[in-house]
GROMACS .gro file of C-alpha atoms in nm:
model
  100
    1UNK     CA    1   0.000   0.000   0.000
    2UNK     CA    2   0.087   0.353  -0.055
    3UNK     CA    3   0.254   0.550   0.281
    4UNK     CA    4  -0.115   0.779   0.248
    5UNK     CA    5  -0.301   0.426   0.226
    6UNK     CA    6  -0.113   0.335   0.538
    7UNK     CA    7  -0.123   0.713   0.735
    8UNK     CA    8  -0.538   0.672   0.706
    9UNK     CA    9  -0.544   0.319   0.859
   10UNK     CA   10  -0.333   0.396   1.133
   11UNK     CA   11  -0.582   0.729   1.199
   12UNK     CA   12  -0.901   0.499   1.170
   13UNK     CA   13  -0.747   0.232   1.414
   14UNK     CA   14  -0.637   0.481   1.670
   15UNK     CA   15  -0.998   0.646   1.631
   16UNK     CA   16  -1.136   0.291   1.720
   17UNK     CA   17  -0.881   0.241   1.972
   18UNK     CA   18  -1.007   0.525   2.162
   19UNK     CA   19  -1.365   0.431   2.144
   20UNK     CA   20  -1.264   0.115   2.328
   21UNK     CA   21  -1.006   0.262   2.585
   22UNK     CA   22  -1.271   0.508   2.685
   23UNK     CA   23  -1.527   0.239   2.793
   24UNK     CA   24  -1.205  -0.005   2.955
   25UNK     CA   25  -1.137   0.048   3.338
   26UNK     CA   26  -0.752   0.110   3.268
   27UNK     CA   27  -0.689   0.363   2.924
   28UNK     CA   28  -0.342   0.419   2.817
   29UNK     CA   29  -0.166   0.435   2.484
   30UNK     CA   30   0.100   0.229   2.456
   31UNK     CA   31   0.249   0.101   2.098
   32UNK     CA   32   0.559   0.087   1.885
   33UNK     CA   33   0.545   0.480   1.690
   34UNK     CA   34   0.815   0.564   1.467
   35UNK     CA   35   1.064   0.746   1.401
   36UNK     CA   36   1.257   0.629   1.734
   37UNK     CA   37   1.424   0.886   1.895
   38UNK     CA   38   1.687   0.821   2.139
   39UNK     CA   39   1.605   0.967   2.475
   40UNK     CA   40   1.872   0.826   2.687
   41UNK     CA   41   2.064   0.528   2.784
   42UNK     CA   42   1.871   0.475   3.092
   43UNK     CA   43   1.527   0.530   2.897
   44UNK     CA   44   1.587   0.363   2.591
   45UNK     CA   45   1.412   0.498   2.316
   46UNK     CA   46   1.121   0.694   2.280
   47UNK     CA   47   0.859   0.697   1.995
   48UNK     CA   48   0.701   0.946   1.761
   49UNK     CA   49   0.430   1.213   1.861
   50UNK     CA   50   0.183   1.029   2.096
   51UNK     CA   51  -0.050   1.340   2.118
   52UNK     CA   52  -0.419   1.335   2.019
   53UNK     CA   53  -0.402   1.614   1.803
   54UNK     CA   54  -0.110   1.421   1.596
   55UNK     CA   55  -0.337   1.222   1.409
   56UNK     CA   56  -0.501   1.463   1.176
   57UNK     CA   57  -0.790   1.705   1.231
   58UNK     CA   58  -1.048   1.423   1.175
   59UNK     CA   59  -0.944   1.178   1.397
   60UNK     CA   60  -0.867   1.470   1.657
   61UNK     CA   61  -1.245   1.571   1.655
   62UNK     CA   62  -1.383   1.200   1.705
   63UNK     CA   63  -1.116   1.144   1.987
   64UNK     CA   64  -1.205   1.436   2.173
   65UNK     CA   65  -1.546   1.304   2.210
   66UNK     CA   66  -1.445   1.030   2.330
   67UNK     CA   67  -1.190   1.176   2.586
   68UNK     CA   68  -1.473   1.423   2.713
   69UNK     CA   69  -1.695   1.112   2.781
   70UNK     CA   70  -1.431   0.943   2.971
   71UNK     CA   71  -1.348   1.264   3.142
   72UNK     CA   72  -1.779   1.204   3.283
   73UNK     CA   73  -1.721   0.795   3.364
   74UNK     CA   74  -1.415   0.895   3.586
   75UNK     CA   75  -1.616   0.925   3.894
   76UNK     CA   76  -1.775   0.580   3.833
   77UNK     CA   77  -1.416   0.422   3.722
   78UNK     CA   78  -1.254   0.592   4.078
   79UNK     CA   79  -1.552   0.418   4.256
   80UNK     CA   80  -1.514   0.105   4.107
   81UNK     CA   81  -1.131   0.109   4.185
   82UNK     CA   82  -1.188   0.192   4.508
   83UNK     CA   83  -1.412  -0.131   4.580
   84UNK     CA   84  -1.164  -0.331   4.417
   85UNK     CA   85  -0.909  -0.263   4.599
   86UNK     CA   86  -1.159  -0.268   4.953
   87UNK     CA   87  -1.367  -0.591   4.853
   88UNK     CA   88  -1.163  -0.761   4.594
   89UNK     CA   89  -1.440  -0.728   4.351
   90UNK     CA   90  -1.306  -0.741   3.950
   91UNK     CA   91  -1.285  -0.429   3.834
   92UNK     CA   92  -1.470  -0.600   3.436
   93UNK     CA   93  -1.712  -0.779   3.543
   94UNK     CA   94  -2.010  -0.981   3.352
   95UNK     CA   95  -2.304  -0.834   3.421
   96UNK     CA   96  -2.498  -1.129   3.595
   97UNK     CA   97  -2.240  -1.063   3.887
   98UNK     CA   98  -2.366  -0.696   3.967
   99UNK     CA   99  -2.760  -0.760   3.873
  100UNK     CA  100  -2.848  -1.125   3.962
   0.00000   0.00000   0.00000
């Protein structure tokens, strides 16, 4: 595929990888960007731009959405940490075990 071909896959995955990480109790973005740029010896190597707004104007508008509703679940996420860590209770969860 052509590098463009590539450059719009990459924006549509990382769209869709949002949309997931926003509704998952832990949300980071990990991943392998290029070009590597050497940070230090101790560090290793760091990756290309990892900011939202990297991606293109498109994909920046759809992950903001997204980041805005996560911003609104965080309550809910912090309680649901909280009573993992106090009860032991699985942060995911099937739905029989909270409403059965």
């Amino acid at each position: 595929k052509q590098w463009y071909q590539r450059r719009v896959r990459v924006r549509e995955l990382i769209v869709r990888w949002f949309q997931f990480g926003a509704f998952s109790p832990i949300f980071r973005i990990h991943g392998h960007r290029l070009p590597e740029d050497p940070v230090s010896p101790i560090c290793g190597s760091s990756g290309g731009p990892n900011e939202v707004w990297e991606f293109g104007e498109t994909a920046y508008e759809a992950i903001k959405v997204v980041l805005f509703i996560r911003e609104k679940l965080r309550p809910y996420v912090m309680e649901n940490m909280q009573i993992a860590t106090e009860k032991g209770i699985p942060i995911m969860r099937p739905l029989w075990f909270d409403f059965s």
